[in-house]
mmCIF file of C-alpha atoms and ligand atoms in Angstrom:
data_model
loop_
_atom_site.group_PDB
_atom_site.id
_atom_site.type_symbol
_atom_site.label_atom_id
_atom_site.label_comp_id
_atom_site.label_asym_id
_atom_site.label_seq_id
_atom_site.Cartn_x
_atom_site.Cartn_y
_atom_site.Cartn_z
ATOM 1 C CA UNK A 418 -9.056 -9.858 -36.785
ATOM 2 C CA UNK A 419 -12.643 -9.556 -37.192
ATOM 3 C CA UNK A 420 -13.864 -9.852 -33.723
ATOM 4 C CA UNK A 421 -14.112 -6.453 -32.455
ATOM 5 C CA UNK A 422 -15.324 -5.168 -36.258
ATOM 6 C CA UNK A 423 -18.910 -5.188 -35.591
ATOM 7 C CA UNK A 424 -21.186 -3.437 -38.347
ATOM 8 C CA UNK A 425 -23.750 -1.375 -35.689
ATOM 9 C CA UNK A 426 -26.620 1.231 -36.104
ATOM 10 C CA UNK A 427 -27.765 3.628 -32.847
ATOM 11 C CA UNK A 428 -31.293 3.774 -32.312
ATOM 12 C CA UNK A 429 -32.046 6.336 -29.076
ATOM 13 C CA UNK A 430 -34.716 5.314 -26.184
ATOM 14 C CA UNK A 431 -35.615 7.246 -23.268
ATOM 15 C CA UNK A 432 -35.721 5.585 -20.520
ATOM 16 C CA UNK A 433 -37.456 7.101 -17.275
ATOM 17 C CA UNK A 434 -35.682 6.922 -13.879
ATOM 18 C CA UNK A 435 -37.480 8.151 -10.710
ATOM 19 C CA UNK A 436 -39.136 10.608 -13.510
ATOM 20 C CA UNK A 437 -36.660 11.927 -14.714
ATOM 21 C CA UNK A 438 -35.948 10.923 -18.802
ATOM 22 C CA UNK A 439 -32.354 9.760 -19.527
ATOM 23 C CA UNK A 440 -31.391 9.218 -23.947
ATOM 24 C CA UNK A 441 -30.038 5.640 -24.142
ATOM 25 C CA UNK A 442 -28.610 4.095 -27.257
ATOM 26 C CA UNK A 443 -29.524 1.183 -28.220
ATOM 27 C CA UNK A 444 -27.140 -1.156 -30.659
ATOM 28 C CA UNK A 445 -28.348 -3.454 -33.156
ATOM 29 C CA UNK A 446 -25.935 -5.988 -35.132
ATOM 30 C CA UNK A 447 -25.964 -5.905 -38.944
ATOM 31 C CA UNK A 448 -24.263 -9.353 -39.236
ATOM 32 C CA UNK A 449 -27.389 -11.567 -39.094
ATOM 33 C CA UNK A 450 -27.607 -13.603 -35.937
ATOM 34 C CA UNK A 451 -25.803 -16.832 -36.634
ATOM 35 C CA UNK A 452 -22.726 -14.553 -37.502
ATOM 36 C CA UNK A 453 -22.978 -12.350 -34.143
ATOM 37 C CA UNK A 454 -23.181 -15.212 -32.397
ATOM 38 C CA UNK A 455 -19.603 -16.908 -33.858
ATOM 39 C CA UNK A 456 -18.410 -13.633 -33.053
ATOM 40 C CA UNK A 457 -18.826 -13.610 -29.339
ATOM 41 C CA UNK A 458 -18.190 -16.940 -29.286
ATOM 42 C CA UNK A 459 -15.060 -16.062 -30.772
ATOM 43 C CA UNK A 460 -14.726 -12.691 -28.034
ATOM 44 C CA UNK A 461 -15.338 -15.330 -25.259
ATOM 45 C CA UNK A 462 -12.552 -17.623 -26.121
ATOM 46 C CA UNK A 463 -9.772 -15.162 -27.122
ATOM 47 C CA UNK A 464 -10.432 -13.130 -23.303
ATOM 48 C CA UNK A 465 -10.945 -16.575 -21.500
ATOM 49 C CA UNK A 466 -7.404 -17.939 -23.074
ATOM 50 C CA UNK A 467 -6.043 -14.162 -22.710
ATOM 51 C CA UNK A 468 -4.393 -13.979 -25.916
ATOM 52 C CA UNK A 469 -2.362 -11.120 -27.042
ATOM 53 C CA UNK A 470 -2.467 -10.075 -30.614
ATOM 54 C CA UNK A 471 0.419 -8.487 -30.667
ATOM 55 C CA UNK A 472 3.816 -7.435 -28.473
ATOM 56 C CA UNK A 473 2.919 -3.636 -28.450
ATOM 57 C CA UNK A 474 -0.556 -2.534 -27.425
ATOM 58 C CA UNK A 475 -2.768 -2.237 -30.136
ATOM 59 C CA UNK A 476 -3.553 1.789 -30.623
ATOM 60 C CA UNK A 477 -5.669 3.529 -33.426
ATOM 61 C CA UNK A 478 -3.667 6.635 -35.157
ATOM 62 C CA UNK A 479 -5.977 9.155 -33.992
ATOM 63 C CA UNK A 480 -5.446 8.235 -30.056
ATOM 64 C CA UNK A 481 -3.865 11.137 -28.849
ATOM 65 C CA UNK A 482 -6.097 13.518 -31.103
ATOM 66 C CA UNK A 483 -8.054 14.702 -28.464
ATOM 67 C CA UNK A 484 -7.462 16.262 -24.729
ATOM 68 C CA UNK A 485 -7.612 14.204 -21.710
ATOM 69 C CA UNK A 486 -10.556 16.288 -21.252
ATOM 70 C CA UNK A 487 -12.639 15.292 -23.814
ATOM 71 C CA UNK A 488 -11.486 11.791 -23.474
ATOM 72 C CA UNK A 489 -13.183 11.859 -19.828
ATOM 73 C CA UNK A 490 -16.717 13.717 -21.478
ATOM 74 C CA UNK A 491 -16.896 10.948 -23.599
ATOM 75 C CA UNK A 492 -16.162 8.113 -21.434
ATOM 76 C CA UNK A 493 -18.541 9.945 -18.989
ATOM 77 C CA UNK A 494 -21.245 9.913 -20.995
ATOM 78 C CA UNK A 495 -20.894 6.336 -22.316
ATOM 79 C CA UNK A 496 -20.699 5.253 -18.811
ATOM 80 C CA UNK A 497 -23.970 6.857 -17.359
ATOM 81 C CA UNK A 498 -25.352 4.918 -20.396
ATOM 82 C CA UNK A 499 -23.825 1.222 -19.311
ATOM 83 C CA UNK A 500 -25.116 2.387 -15.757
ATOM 84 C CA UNK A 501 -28.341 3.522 -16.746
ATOM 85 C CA UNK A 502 -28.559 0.341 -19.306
ATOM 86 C CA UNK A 503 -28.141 -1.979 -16.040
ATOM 87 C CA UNK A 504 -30.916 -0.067 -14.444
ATOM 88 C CA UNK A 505 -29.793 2.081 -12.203
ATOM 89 C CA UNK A 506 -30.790 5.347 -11.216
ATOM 90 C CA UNK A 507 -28.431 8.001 -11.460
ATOM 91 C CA UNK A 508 -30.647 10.370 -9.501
ATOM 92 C CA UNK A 509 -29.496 8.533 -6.557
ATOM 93 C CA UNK A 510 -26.908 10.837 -4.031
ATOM 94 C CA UNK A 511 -24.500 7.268 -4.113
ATOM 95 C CA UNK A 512 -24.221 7.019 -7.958
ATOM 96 C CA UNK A 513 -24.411 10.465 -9.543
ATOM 97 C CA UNK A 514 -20.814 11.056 -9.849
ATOM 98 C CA UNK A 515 -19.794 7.559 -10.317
ATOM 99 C CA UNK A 516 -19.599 7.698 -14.610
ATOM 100 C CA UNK A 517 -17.863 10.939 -13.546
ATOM 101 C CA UNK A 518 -15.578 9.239 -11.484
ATOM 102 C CA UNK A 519 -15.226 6.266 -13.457
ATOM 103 C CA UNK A 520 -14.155 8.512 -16.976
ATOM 104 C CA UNK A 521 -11.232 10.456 -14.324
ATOM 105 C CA UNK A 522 -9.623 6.850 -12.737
ATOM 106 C CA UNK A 523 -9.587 5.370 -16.567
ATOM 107 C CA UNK A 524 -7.763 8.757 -18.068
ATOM 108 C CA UNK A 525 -5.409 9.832 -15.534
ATOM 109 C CA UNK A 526 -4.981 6.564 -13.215
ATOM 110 C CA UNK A 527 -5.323 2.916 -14.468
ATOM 111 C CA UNK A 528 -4.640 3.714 -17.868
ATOM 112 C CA UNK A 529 -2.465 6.525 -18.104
ATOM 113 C CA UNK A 530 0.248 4.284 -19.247
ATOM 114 C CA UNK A 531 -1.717 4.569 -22.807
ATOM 115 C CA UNK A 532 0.068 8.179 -23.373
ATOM 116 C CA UNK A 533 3.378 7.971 -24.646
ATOM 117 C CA UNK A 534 3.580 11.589 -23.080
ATOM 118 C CA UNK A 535 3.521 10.187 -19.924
ATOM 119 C CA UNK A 536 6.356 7.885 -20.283
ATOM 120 C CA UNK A 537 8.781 8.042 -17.163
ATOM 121 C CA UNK A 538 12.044 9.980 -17.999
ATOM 122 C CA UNK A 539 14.626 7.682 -16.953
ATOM 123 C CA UNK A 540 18.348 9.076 -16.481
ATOM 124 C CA UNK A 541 20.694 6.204 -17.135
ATOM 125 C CA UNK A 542 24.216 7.142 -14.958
ATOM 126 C CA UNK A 543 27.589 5.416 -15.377
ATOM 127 C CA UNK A 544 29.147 3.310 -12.975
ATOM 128 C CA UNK A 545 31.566 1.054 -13.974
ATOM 129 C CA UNK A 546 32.219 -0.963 -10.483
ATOM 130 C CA UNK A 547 29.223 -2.436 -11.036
ATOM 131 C CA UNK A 548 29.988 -3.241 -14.599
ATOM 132 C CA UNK A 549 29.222 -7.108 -14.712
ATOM 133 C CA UNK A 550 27.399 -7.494 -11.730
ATOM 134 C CA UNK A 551 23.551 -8.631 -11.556
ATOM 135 C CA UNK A 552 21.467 -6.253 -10.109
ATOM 136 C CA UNK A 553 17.628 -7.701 -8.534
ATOM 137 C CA UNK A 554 14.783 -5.383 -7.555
ATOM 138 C CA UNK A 555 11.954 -7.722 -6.499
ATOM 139 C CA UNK A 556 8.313 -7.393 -5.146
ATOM 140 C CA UNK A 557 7.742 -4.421 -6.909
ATOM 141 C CA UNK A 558 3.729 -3.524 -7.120
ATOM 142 C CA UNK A 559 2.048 -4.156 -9.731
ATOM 143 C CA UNK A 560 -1.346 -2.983 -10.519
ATOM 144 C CA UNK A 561 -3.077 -3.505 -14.157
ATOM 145 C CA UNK A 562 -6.287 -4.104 -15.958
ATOM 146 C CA UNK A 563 -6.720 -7.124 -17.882
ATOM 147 C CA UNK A 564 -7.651 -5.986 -21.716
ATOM 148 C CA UNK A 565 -9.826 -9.289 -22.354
ATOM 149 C CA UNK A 566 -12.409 -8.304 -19.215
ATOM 150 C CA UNK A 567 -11.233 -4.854 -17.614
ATOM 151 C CA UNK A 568 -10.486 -5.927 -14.741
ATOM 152 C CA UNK A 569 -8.100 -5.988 -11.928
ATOM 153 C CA UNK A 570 -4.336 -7.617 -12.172
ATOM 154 C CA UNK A 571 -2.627 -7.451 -9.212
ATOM 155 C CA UNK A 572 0.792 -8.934 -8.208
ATOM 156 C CA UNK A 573 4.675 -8.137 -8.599
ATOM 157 C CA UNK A 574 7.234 -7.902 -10.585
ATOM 158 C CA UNK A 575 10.866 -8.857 -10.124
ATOM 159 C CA UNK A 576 13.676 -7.222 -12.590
ATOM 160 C CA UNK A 577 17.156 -8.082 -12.949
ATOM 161 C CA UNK A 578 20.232 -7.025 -15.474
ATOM 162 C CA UNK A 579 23.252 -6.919 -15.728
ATOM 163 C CA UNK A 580 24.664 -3.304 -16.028
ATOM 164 C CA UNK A 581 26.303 -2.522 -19.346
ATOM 165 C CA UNK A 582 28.615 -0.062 -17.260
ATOM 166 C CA UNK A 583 25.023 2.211 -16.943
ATOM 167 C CA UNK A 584 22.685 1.797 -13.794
ATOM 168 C CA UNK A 585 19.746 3.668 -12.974
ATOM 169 C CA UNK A 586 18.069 4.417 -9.618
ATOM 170 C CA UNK A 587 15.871 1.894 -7.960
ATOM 171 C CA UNK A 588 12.645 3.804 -8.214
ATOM 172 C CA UNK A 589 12.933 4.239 -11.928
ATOM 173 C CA UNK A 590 12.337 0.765 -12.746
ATOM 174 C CA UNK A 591 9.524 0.844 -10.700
ATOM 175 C CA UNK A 592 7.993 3.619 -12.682
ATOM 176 C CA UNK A 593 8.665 1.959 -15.933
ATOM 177 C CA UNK A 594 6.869 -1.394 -14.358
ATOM 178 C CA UNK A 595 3.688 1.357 -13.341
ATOM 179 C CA UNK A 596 3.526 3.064 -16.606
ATOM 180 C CA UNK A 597 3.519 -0.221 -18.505
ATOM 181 C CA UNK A 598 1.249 -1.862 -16.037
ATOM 182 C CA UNK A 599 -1.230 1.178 -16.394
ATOM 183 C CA UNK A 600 -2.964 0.416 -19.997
ATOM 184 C CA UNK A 601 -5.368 -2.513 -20.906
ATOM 185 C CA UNK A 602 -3.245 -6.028 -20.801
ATOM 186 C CA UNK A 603 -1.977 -9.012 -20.969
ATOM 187 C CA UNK A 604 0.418 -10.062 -18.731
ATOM 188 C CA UNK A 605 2.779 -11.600 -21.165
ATOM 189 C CA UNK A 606 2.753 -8.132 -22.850
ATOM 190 C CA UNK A 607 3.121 -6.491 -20.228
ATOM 191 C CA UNK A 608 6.498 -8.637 -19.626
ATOM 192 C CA UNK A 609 7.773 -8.305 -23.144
ATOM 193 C CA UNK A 610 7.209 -4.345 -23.119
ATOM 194 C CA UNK A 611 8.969 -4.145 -19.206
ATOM 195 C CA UNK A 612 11.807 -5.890 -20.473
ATOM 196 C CA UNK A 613 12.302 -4.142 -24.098
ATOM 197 C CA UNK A 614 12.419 -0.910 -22.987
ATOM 198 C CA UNK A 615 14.863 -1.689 -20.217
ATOM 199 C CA UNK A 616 16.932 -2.981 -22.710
ATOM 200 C CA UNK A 617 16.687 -0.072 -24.511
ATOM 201 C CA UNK A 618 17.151 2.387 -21.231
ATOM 202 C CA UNK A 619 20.444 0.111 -20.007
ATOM 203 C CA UNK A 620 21.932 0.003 -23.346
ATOM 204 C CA UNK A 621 22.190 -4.466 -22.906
ATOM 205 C CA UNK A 622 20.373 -7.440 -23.426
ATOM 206 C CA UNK A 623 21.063 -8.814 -19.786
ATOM 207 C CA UNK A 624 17.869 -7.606 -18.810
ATOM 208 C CA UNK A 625 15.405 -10.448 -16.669
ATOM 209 C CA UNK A 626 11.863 -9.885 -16.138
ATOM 210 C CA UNK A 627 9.450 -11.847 -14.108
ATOM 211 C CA UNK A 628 5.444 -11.139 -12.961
ATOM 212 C CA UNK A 629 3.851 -12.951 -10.650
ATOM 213 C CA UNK A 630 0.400 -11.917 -10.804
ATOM 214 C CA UNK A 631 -3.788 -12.482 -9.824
ATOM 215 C CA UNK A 632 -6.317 -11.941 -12.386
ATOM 216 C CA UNK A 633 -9.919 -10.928 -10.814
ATOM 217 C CA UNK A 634 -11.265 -12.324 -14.180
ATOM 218 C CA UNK A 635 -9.806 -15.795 -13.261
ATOM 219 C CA UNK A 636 -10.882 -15.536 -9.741
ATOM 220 C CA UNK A 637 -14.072 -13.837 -9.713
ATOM 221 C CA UNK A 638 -15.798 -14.783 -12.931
ATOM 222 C CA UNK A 639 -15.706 -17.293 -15.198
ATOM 223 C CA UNK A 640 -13.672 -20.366 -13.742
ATOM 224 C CA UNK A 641 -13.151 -18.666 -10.290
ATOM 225 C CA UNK A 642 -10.393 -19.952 -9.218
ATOM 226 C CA UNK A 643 -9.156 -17.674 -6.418
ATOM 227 C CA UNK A 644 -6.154 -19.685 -5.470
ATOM 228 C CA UNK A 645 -3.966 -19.289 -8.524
ATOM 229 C CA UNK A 646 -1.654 -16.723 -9.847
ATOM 230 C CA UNK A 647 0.193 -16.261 -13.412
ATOM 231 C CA UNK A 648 3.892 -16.186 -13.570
ATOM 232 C CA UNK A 649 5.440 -14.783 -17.025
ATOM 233 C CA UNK A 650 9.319 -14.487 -17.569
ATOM 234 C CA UNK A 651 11.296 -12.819 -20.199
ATOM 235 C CA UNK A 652 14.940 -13.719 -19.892
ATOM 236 C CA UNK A 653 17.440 -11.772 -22.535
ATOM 237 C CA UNK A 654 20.768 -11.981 -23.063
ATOM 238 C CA UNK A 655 22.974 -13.956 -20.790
ATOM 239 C CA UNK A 656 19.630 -14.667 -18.057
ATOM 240 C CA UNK A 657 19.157 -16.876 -21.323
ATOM 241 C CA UNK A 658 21.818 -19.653 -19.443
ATOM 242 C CA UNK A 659 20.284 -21.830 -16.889
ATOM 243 C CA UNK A 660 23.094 -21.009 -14.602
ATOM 244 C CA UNK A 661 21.573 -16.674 -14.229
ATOM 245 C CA UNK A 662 18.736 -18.075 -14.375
ATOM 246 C CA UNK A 663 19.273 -20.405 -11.207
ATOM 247 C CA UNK A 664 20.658 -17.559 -9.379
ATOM 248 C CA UNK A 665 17.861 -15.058 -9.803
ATOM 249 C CA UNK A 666 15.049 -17.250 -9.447
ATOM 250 C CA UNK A 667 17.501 -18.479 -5.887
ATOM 251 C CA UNK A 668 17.610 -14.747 -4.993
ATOM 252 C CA UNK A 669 14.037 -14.157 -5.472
ATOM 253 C CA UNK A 670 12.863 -16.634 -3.768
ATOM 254 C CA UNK A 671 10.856 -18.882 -6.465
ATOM 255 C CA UNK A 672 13.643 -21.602 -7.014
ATOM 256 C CA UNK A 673 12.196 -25.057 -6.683
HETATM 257 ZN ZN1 ZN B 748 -9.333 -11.340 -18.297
#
């Protein structure tokens, strides 16, 4: 898709800040106006709608090419810039460490779900009395960032299978919710990628999957509606027949 593939040259300004000089770049489109402007017209619609492009997260080859270290220079740098771009000055006790800040909480907290290398290790156990049986682990926290605006999506997450003869413990699936929750997303995404690699952990298909979320972008920009939440469901396997289906969304709480 062509909307993110925009042609752009730097140009460097100083700009002066309580007298101090700060470098700021300065972008200027190549496609000719009418074109840039179909393009974020384009942007706007695809991250108001919040459609996904795909079911796994959309990653260049070279992500994992550099350090986490480098990865929060960068990002530190480029933030001063949107700071300093805003107008603010970075001289100031109450900002100076905030693109500092800002570069550590992206890396190693709200998106360190990017990093395959910091995939949960999940140890699947046998247990064959519960071989058959539906097992529900509801309200768990849920704390992502939408990809469309970068911003907060908060709510829970309710999981249910049916064990294969393998279970796992109870904190596990919460960690596989986290580290799928922590990367840029869409909530039906997010869903999809719970629920596959449960299946894939669990050895089955009976695997359930429900998120019941807030997005800020929804409530504090755009149409601002702050009285509405997002539910997504993935049902696999036998949570396929209405009958599971009745009795989870029953034990949950969300039949109707
Ligand atoms: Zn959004």
């Amino acid at each position: 898709m062509a909307v993110y593939s925009l042609v752009s040259t730097l140009k460097m300004h100083i700009m002066k800040s309580n007298g101090h000089a700060y470098p700021v770049i300065e972008t200027r489109y190549l496609n000719g106006n009418g074109k840039k402007e179909k393009i974020w017209a384009e942007a706007d619609f695809l991250g108001d709608e919040h459609i996904a492009t795909s079911i796994d997260t959309p990653m260049r080859p070279d992500a994992f090419d550099i350090s986490d270290t480098s990865k929060m220079e960068i990002i530190e740098k480029h933030f001063e810039q949107i700071m300093l771009t805003l107008g603010l000055d970075l001289t100031d006790d109450s900002l100076r460490g905030t693109p500092h800040r800002v570069a550590k909480m992206f890396v190693k907290e709200i998106f360190y779900g990017l990093n395959p290398a910091n995939k949960p290790g999940i140890s699947v156990f046998d247990n064959k009395f519960r071989y058959g049986q539906m097992l529900v682990e509801k309200n768990i926290s849920l704390n992502s960032t939408c990809e469309h605006h970068f911003l907060p999506i908060t709510g829970k997450a309710h999981v249910a299978y049916v064990s294969s003869g393998k279970v796992i413990g109870l904190s596990k699936i919460n960690r596989i919710v986290d580290y799928f929750a922590r990367r840029p997303q869409v909530q039906e995404r997010l869903t999809v990628q719970i629920s596959e690699e449960l299946k894939k952990v669990l050895k089955t298909d009976d695997v359930a999957v429900i998120i019941d979320a807030r997005h800020m972008c929804v409530s504090s920009r755009g149409i601002q509606d702050d009285g509405s939440s997002t539910l997504t469901a993935e049902y696999s396997g036998i949570f396929k027949e209405d009958k599971r289906k009745e009795e989870l969304l029953a034990y949950i709480g969300m039949n109707c």
